[in-house]
XYZ file of C-alpha atoms in Angstrom:
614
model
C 66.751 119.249 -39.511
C 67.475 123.056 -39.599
C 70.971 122.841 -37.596
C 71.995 126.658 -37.743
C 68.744 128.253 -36.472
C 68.476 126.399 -33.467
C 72.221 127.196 -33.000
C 71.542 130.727 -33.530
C 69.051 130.924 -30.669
C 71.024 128.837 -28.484
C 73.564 131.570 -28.893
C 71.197 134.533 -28.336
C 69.793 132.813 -25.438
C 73.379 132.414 -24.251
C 73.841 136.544 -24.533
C 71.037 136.860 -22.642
C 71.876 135.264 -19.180
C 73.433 136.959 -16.618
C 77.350 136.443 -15.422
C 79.019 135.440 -12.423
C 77.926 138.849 -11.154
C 74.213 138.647 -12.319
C 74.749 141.181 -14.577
C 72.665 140.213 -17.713
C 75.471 140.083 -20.974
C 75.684 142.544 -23.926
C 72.238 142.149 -26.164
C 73.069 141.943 -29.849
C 71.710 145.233 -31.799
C 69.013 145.219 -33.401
C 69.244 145.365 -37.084
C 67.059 147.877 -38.145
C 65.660 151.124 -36.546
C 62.025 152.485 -37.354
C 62.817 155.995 -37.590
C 59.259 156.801 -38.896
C 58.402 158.962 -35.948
C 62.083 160.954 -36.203
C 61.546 162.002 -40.101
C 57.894 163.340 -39.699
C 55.607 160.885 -40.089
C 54.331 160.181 -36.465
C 50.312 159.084 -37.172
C 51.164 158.600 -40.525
C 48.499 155.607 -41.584
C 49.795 153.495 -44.556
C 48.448 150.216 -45.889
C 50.445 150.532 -49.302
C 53.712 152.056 -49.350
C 56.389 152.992 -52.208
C 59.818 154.533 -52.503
C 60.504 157.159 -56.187
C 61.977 160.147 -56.462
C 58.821 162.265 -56.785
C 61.469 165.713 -57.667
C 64.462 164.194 -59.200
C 66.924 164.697 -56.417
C 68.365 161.558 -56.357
C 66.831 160.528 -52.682
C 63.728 158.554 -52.655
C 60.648 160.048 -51.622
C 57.440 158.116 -50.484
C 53.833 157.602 -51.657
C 51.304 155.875 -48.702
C 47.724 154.547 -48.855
C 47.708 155.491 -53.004
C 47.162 159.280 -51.900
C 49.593 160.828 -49.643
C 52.876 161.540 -50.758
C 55.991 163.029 -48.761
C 59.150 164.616 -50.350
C 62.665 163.542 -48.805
C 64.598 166.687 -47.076
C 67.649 166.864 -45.880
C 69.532 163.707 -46.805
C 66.293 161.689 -45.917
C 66.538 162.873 -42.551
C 63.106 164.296 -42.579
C 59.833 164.227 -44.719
C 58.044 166.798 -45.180
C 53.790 166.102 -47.082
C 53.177 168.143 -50.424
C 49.943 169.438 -49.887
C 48.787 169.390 -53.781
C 50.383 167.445 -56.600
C 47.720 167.597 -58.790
C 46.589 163.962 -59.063
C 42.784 164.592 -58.229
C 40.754 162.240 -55.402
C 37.823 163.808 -56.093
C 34.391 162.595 -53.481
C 32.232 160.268 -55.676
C 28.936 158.187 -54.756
C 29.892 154.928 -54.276
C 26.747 153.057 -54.897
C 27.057 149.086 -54.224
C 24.953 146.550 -55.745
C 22.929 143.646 -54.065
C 22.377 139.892 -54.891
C 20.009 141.139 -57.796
C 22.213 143.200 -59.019
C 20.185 146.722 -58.411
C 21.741 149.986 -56.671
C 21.603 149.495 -52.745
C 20.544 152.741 -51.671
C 20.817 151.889 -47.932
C 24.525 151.449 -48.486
C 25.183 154.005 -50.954
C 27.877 156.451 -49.112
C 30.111 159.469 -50.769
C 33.116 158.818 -50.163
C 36.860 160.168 -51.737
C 37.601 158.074 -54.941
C 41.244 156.223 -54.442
C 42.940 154.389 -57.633
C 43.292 150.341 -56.971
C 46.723 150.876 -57.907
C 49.360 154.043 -58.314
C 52.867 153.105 -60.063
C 55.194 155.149 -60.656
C 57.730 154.804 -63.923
C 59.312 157.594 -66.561
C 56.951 156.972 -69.150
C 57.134 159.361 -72.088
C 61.176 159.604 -71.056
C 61.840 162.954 -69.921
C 63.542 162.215 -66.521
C 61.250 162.056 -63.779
C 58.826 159.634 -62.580
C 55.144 159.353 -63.664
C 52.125 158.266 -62.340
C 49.499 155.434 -63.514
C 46.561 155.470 -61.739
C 43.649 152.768 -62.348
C 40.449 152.389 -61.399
C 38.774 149.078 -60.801
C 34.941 148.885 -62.065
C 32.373 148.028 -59.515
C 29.207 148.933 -61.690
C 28.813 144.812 -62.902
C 26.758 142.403 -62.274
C 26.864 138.625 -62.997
C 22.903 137.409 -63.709
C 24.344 134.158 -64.195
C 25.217 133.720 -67.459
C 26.328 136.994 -68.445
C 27.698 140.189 -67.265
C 25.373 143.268 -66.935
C 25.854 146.750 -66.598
C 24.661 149.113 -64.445
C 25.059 152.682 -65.310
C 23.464 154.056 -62.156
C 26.825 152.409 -60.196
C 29.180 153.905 -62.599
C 30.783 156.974 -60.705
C 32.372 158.092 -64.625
C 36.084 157.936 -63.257
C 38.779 155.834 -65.503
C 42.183 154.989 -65.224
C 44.890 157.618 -65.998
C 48.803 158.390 -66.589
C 49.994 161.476 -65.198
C 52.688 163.016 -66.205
C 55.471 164.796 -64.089
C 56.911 168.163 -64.235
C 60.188 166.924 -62.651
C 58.584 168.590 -59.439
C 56.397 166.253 -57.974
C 53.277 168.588 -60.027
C 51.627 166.284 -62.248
C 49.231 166.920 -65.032
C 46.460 164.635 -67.091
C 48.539 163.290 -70.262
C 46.609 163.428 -73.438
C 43.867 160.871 -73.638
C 44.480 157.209 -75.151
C 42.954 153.675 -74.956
C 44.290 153.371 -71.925
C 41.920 156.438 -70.279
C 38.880 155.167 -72.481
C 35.485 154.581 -70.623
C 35.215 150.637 -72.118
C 38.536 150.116 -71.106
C 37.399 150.213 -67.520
C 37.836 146.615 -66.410
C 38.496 144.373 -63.016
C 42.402 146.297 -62.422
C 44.525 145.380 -59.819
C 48.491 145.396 -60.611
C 50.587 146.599 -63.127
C 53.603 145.382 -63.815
C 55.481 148.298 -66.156
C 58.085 147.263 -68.504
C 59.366 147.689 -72.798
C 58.093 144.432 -74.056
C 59.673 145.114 -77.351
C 62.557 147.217 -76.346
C 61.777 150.212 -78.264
C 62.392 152.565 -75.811
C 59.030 153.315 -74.952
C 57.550 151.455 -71.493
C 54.868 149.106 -71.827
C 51.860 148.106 -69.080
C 51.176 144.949 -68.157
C 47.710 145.229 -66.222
C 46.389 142.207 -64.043
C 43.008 141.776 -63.779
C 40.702 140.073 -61.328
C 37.325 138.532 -60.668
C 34.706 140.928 -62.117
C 32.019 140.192 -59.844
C 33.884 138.142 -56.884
C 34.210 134.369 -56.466
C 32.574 134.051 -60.002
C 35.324 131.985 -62.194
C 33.353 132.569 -65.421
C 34.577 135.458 -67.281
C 37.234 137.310 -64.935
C 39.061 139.684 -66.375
C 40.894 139.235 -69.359
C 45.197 140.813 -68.709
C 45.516 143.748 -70.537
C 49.103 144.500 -72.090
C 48.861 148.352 -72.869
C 51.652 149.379 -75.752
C 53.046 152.616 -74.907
C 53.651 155.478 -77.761
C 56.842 157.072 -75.505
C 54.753 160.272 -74.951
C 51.874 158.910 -71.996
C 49.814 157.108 -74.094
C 48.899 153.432 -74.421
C 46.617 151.248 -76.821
C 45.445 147.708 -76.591
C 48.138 145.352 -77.691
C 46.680 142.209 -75.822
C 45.034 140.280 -78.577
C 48.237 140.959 -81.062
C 50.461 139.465 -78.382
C 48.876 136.356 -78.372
C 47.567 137.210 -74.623
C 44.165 137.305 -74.703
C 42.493 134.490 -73.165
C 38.331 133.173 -73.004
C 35.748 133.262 -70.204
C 35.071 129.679 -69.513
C 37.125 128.485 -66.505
C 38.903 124.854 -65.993
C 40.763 125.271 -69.730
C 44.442 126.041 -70.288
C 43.223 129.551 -72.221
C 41.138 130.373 -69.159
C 41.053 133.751 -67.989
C 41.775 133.596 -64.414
C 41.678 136.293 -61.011
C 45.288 138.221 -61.667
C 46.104 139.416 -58.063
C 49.753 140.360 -59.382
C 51.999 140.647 -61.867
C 55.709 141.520 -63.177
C 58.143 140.526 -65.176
C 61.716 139.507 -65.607
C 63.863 137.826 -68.107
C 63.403 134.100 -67.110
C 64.933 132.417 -70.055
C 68.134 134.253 -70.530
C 67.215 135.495 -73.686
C 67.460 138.965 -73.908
C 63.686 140.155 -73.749
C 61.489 140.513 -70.856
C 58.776 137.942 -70.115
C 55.450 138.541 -68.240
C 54.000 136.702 -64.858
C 50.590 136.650 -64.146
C 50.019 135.369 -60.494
C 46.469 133.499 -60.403
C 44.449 133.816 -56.575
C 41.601 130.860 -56.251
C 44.301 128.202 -56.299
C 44.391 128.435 -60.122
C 47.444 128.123 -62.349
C 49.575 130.999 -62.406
C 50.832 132.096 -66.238
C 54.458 132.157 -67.387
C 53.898 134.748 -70.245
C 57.548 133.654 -72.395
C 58.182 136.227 -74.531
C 59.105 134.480 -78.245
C 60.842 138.310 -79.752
C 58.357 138.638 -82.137
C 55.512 140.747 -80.603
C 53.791 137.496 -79.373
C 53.815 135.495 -75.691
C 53.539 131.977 -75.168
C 52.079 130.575 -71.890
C 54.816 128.027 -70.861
C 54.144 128.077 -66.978
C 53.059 124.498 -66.624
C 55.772 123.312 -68.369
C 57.948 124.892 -66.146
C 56.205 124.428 -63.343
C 55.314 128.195 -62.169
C 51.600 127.418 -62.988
C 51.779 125.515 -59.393
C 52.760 122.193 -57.919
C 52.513 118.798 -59.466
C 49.643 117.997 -56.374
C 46.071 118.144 -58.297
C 43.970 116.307 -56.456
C 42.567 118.896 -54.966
C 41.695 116.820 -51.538
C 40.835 118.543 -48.303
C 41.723 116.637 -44.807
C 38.958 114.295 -43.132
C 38.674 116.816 -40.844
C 37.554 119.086 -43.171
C 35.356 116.836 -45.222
C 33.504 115.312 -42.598
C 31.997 119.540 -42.365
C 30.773 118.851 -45.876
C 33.933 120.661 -47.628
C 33.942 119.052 -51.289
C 37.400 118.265 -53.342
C 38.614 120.446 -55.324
C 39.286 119.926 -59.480
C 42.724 119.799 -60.668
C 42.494 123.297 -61.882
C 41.963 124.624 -58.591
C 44.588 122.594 -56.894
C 47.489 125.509 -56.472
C 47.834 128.373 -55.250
C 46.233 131.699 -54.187
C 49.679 133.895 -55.387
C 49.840 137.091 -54.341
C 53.911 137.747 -55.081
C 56.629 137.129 -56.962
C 59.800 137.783 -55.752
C 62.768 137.741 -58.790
C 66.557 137.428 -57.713
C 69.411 135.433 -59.039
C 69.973 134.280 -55.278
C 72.356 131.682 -55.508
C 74.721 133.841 -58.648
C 74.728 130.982 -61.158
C 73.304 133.544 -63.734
C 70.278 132.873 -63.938
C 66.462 134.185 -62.296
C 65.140 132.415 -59.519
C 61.643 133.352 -58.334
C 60.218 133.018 -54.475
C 56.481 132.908 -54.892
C 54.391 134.005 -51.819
C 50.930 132.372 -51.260
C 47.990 132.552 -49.028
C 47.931 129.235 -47.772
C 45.444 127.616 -45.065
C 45.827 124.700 -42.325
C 42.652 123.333 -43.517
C 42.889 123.488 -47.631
C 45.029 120.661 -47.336
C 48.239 119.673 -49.594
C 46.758 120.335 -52.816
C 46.991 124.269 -51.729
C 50.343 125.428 -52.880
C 52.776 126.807 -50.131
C 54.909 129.803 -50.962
C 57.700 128.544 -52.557
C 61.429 128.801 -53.852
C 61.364 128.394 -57.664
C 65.120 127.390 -58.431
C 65.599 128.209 -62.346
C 67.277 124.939 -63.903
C 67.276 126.521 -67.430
C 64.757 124.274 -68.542
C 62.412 125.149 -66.082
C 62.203 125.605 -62.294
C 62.306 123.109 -59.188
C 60.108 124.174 -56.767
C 61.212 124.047 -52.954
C 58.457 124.920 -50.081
C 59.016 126.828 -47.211
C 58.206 123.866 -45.562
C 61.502 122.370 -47.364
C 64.052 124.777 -46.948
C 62.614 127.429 -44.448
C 63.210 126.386 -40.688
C 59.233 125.968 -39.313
C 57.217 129.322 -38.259
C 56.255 130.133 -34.409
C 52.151 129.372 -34.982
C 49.807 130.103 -32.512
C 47.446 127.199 -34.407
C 48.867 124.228 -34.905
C 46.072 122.694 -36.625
C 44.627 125.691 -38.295
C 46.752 127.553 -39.303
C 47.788 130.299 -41.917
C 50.557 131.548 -43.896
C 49.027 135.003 -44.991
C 52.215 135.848 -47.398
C 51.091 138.689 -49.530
C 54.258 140.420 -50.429
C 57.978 139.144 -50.396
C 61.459 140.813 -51.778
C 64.690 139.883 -52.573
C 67.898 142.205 -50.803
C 71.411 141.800 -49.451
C 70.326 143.259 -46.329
C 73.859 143.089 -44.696
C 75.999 143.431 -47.655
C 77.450 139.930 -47.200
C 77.493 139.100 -50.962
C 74.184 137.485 -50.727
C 70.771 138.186 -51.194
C 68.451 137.272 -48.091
C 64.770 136.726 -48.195
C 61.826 138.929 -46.944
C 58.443 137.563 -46.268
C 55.902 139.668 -45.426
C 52.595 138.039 -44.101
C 49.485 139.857 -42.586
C 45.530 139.160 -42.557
C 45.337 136.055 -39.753
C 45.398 136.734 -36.703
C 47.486 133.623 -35.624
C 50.848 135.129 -36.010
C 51.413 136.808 -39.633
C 54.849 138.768 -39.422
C 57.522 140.473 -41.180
C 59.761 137.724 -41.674
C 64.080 137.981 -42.616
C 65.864 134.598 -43.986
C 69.286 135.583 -43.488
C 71.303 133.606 -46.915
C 74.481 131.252 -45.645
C 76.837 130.644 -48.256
C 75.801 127.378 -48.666
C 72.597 129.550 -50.173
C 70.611 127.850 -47.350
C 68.290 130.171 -44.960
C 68.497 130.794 -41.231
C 65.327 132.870 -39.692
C 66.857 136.404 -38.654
C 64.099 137.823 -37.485
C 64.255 137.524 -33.976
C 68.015 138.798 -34.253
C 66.987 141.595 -36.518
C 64.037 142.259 -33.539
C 61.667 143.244 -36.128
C 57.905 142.155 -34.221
C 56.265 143.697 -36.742
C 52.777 141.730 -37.109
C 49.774 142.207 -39.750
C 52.073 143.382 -42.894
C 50.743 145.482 -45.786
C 52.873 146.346 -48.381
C 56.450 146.529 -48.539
C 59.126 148.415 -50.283
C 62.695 148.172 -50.265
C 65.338 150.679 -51.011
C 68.201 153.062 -49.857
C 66.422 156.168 -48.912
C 69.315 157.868 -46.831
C 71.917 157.089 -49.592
C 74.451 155.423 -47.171
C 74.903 152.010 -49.311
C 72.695 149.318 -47.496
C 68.812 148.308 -48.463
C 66.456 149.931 -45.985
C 62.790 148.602 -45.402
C 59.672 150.007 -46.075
C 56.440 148.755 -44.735
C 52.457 149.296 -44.387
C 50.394 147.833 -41.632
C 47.204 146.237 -41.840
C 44.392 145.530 -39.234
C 42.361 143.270 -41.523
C 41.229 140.822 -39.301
C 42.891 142.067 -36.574
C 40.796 143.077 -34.151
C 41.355 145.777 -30.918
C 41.243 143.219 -28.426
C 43.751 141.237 -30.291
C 46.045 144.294 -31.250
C 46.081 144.574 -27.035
C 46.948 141.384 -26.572
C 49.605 141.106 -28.802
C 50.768 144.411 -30.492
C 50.638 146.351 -27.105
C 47.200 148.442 -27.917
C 48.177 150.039 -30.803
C 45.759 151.582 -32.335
C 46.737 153.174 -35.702
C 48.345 151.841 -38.683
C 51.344 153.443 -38.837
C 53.329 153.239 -42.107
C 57.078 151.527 -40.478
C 60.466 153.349 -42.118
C 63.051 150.497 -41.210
C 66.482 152.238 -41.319
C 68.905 149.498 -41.669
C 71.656 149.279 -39.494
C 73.472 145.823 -39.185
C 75.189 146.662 -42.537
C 77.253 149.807 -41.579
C 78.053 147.978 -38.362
C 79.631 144.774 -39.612
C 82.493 146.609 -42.561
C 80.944 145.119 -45.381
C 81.291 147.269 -48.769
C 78.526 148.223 -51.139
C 78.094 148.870 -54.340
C 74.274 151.207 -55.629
C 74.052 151.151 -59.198
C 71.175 153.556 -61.466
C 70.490 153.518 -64.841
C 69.524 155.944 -67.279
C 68.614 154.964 -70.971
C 68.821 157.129 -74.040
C 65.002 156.502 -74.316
C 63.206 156.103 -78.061
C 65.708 154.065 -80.295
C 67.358 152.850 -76.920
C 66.734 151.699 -73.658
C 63.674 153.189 -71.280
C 65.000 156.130 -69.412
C 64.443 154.591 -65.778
C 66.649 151.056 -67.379
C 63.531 148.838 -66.371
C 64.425 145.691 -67.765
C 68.265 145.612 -67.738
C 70.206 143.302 -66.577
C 73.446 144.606 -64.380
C 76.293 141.965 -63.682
C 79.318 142.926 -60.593
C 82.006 141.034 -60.432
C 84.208 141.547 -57.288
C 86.352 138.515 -55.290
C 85.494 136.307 -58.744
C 82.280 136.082 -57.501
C 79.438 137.631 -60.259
C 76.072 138.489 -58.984
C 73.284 139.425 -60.945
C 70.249 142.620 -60.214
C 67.064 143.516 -62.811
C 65.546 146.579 -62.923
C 61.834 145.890 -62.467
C 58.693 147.939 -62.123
C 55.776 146.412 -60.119
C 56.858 142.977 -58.372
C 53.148 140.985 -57.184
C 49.947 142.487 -55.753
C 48.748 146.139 -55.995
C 51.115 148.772 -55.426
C 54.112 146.392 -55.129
C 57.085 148.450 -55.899
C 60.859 149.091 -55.617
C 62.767 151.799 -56.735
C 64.552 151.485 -59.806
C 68.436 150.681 -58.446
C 70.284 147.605 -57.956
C 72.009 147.589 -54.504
C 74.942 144.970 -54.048
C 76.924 143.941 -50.871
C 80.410 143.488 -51.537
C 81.443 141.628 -48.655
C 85.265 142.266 -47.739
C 85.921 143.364 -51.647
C 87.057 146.966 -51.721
C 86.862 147.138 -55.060
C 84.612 146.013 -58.184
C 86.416 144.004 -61.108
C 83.723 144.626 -63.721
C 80.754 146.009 -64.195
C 78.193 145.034 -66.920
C 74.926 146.481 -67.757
C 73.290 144.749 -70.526
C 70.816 147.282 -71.621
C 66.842 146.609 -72.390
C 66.906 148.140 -76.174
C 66.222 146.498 -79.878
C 70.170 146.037 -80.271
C 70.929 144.635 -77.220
C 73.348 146.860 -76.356
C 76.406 146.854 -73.425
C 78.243 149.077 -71.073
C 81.092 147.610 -69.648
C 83.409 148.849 -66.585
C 86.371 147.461 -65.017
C 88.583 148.576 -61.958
C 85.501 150.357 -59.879
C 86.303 151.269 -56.006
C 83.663 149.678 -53.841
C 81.363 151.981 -51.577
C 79.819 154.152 -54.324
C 76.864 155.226 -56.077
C 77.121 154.605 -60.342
C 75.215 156.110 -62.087
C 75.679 154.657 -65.554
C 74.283 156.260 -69.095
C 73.777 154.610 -71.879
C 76.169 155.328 -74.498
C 78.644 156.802 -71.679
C 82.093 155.585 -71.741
C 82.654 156.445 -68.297
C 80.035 155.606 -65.001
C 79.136 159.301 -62.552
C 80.591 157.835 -58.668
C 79.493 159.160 -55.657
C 80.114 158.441 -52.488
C 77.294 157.495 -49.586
C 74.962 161.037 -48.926
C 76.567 162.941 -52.005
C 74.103 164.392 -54.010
């Protein structure tokens, strides 16, 4: 039994009745504000949602529905739309094909082409963030035993990397694989990262179904190696990644719906996760430091659970529902969260799943992936999350598409964000406040949140004053107007949420924001993707990765690690173990707490500022 949560709300029901006098008692503050309709963005609609720094000026900026971007002004008081930044969204014909695979031309409509996914990462080095932009074919057709074609569906449009001018203008970098017209494939994340720690950043592309629901053939991962300038070639068969059309076998190619990556083994290079929808294994790429990748995820039990019998309840038999084979006995992963939550020094992973009432317990709930070195032990939400409000007991969802890691009151440790959308039976932004005994109370009620049908989510400090603010799209997808009035209060438009965070600067915690910049080709990456930063204050070390692209499309943090410090005024050591071929480390001791570092490689000394200075 969860003890602490229902303590919790016995104490917030407590605040909440009235005294002697009547008078109803001081309510506890909520811990975040939206502020979305005070900086400028009142109306604003945004499914998908990032923080960068779009001009270089240190505050992040932010990038909605993969077209509309907004430059931070004054201290990220306000946000002002650039009208032009020269990444084109040009109108196409989007022709659709029916069951026999020929052009509908009752359904054809122009409409304004928008990329499946839009990253942002320093590329080709130069000190501002670029843009990579790809396009997901819809011009196949599966005739049942093969793939076909069809030229009258292709609108011509590929994916692309656009390059920055350091403000927010970006131009077409010269053409490579990447760009080429048969590259065009089933894209949906990217996960952006120096494989072989050359200096120049790699892509790791998920790919999905090609035609959907059809397991033979989806789309083979790409990993695109990057020359340091923009360009990328096809380095997926010479990694050892490419895998085969027929479905059921361990070299299956499987519906990517996200990726990233992280350092899982605690060896000094970066390995790849490829997160598998249709309850299929996910993929534990381990990276073996010799160009290649080895697929050790059922070993360590990322592929899914050890429950393959794929049975559905009676209840959902008896309607003719068939069992499921042991290769579809998982999950339908959609994120990967990657923290060292419980400092031990090493990765943990929180994996977030679409799971249903009626799939049964072969259907893998989102889960807690505890790294034990030799692999992970997997705790549900069922296990060590107290139970969710439902409005369906019986058939239910958990519509988890996106979950993060952050220290969201700068207690020393990192808390949990779930954030669920597409059901209409209750799908919320969801807080797991950490207790040092690295269990989980649910905070969301006390952090008043009510934020229901989540799209993406992004978390970061965009008014520089040293705590992790929120991020987050809306989606309506499934939710319909007479359900938005009965439970969201009639809104009507999907208004992108800016969640300035607020319990952290009330409580006296201290802080700690630490940025990276690499000495690029020979070193690290300029942006530090892939490093590992260690802070060591009150003998307790915590551990942050830089990381580009975290689950499904257009999953993405800014590249900082932000630690809470607790009571600790100051920082005993600092340790950045950079992501180049010699391994290299920058060490600090004796930091004050409350700062922003900004450490570069090769530096003997970090840049400190204090909150807002820029």
């Amino acid at each position: 039994m969860h003890l602490r949560p229902i303590v919790a709300a016995v104490v917030a029901a407590f605040l909440l009745m009235p005294d002697a006098t009547g008078q109803e008692l001081t309510t506890p503050a909520p811990w975040f504000t939206d502020v979305a309709d005070d900086v400028g963005l009142t109306d604003v609609r945004g499914k998908d949602c990032i923080f960068t720094d779009l001009d270089g000026d240190g505050y992040w900026d932010l990038v909605l529905a993969r077209r509309r971007f907004f430059r931070s002004r004054k201290g990220g008081t306000k946000f002002k739309e650039l009208e032009d930044t020269g990444i084109p969204y040009p109108e196409i014909k989007f022709v659709p094909l029916n069951a026999n695979g020929k052009p509908d031309k009752e359904k054809t409509k122009k409409r304004d082409l928008v990329p499946q996914y839009l990253y942002f990462a320093d590329v080709d080095n130069d000190g501002d963030q670029d843009a990579l932009y790809g396009i997901k074919v819809h011009w196949e057709h599966f005739d049942g035993s093969k793939f076909v074609t069809v030229p009258k569906a292709d609108h011509g449009h590929r994916s692309k990397v656009f390059l920055n001018d350091g403000r927010a203008r970006f131009t077409a970098a010269p053409a490579s694989p990447f760009a080429a017209p048969d590259s065009a494939g089933a894209s949906m994340a990217l996960a952006i990262v120096d494989v072989d720690a050359d200096g120049a950043l790699d892509l790791f592309e998920g790919r999905e179904y090609r035609r959907y629901g059809v397991l033979y053939g989806c789309g083979v991962d790409r990993l695109w190696k990057g020359d340091g300038g923009g360009g990328f070639v096809d380095g997926t068969e010479a990694a050892g990644l490419m895998t085969v059309p027929e479905p059921a076998l361990d070299g299956s190619s499987r519906p990517s719906y996200g990726v990233t990556h992280a350092d899982l083994d605690n060896d000094g290079d970066q390995d790849l996760l490829a997160l598998s929808y249709g309850r299929q294994w996910n993929r534990q790429w381990r990276n073996d430091g010799n160009g290649r990748f080895t697929d050790v995820g059922r070993e360590t039990m990322f592929a899914g659970d050890s429950i393959q019998h794929g049975r559905y309840p009676e209840w959902v038999r008896k309607r003719g529902r068939k069992d499921e084979a042991p290769f579809r006995s998982n999950g339908n992963t959609f994120d990967c969260a990657v923290a060292d939550y419980d400092n031990d020094g090493d990765l943990d992973c929180f994996l977030a799943e679409i799971t249903h009432g009626w799939a049964g317990e072969a259907s893998d709930l989102s889960a807690l992936l505890i790294n034990e070195r030799w692999g992970f032990r997997r705790a549900t939400v069922a296990e060590f999350l107290p139970p969710r409000p439902r409005r369906d007991d019986k058939n239910w969802n958990n519509g988890d598409l996106h979950t993060g890691w952050a220290d969201l009151d700068n207690d020393g440790l990192q808390d949990l964000l779930i954030a669920s959308g597409d059901y209409p039976d209750g799908q919320f932004l969801r807080i797991y406040r950490q207790l040092p005994d690295h269990t989980f109370e649910d905070a969301t009620d006390a952090a008043q949140l009510g934020w229901e049908g989540c799209g993406s989510l992004s978390l970061g400090d965009f008014d520089r004053d040293g705590d992790v603010d929120i991020l987050i799209g809306r989606s309506f997808m499934r939710l319909s107007q007479a359900h938005r009035d009965e439970h969201m209060g009639g809104i009507k438009i999907n208004q992108v949420g800016l969640l300035r965070n607020d319990v952290a600067n009330r409580n006296g915690n201290h802080w700690l924001n630490v940025r990276l910049v690499g000495s690029g080709a020979g070193g690290a990456n300029r942006d530090g993707i892939g490093a590992r930063i260690e802070m060591t204050a009150g003998g307790v070390t915590q551990t942050r990765e830089i990381r580009c692209g975290s689950g499904l499309a257009n999953h993405q943090d800014p590249p900082e690690a932000c630690f809470g410090l607790g009571a600790n005024e100051s920082v005993t050591r600092l340790v950045v173990r950079w992501p180049d071929g010699k391994k290299s480390v920058s060490r600090f001791d004796d930091l004050p707490a409350d700062r922003f570092v900004t450490v570069t490689q090769g530096a003997e000394k970090p840049r400190l500022e204090t909150a807002g200075a820029r």
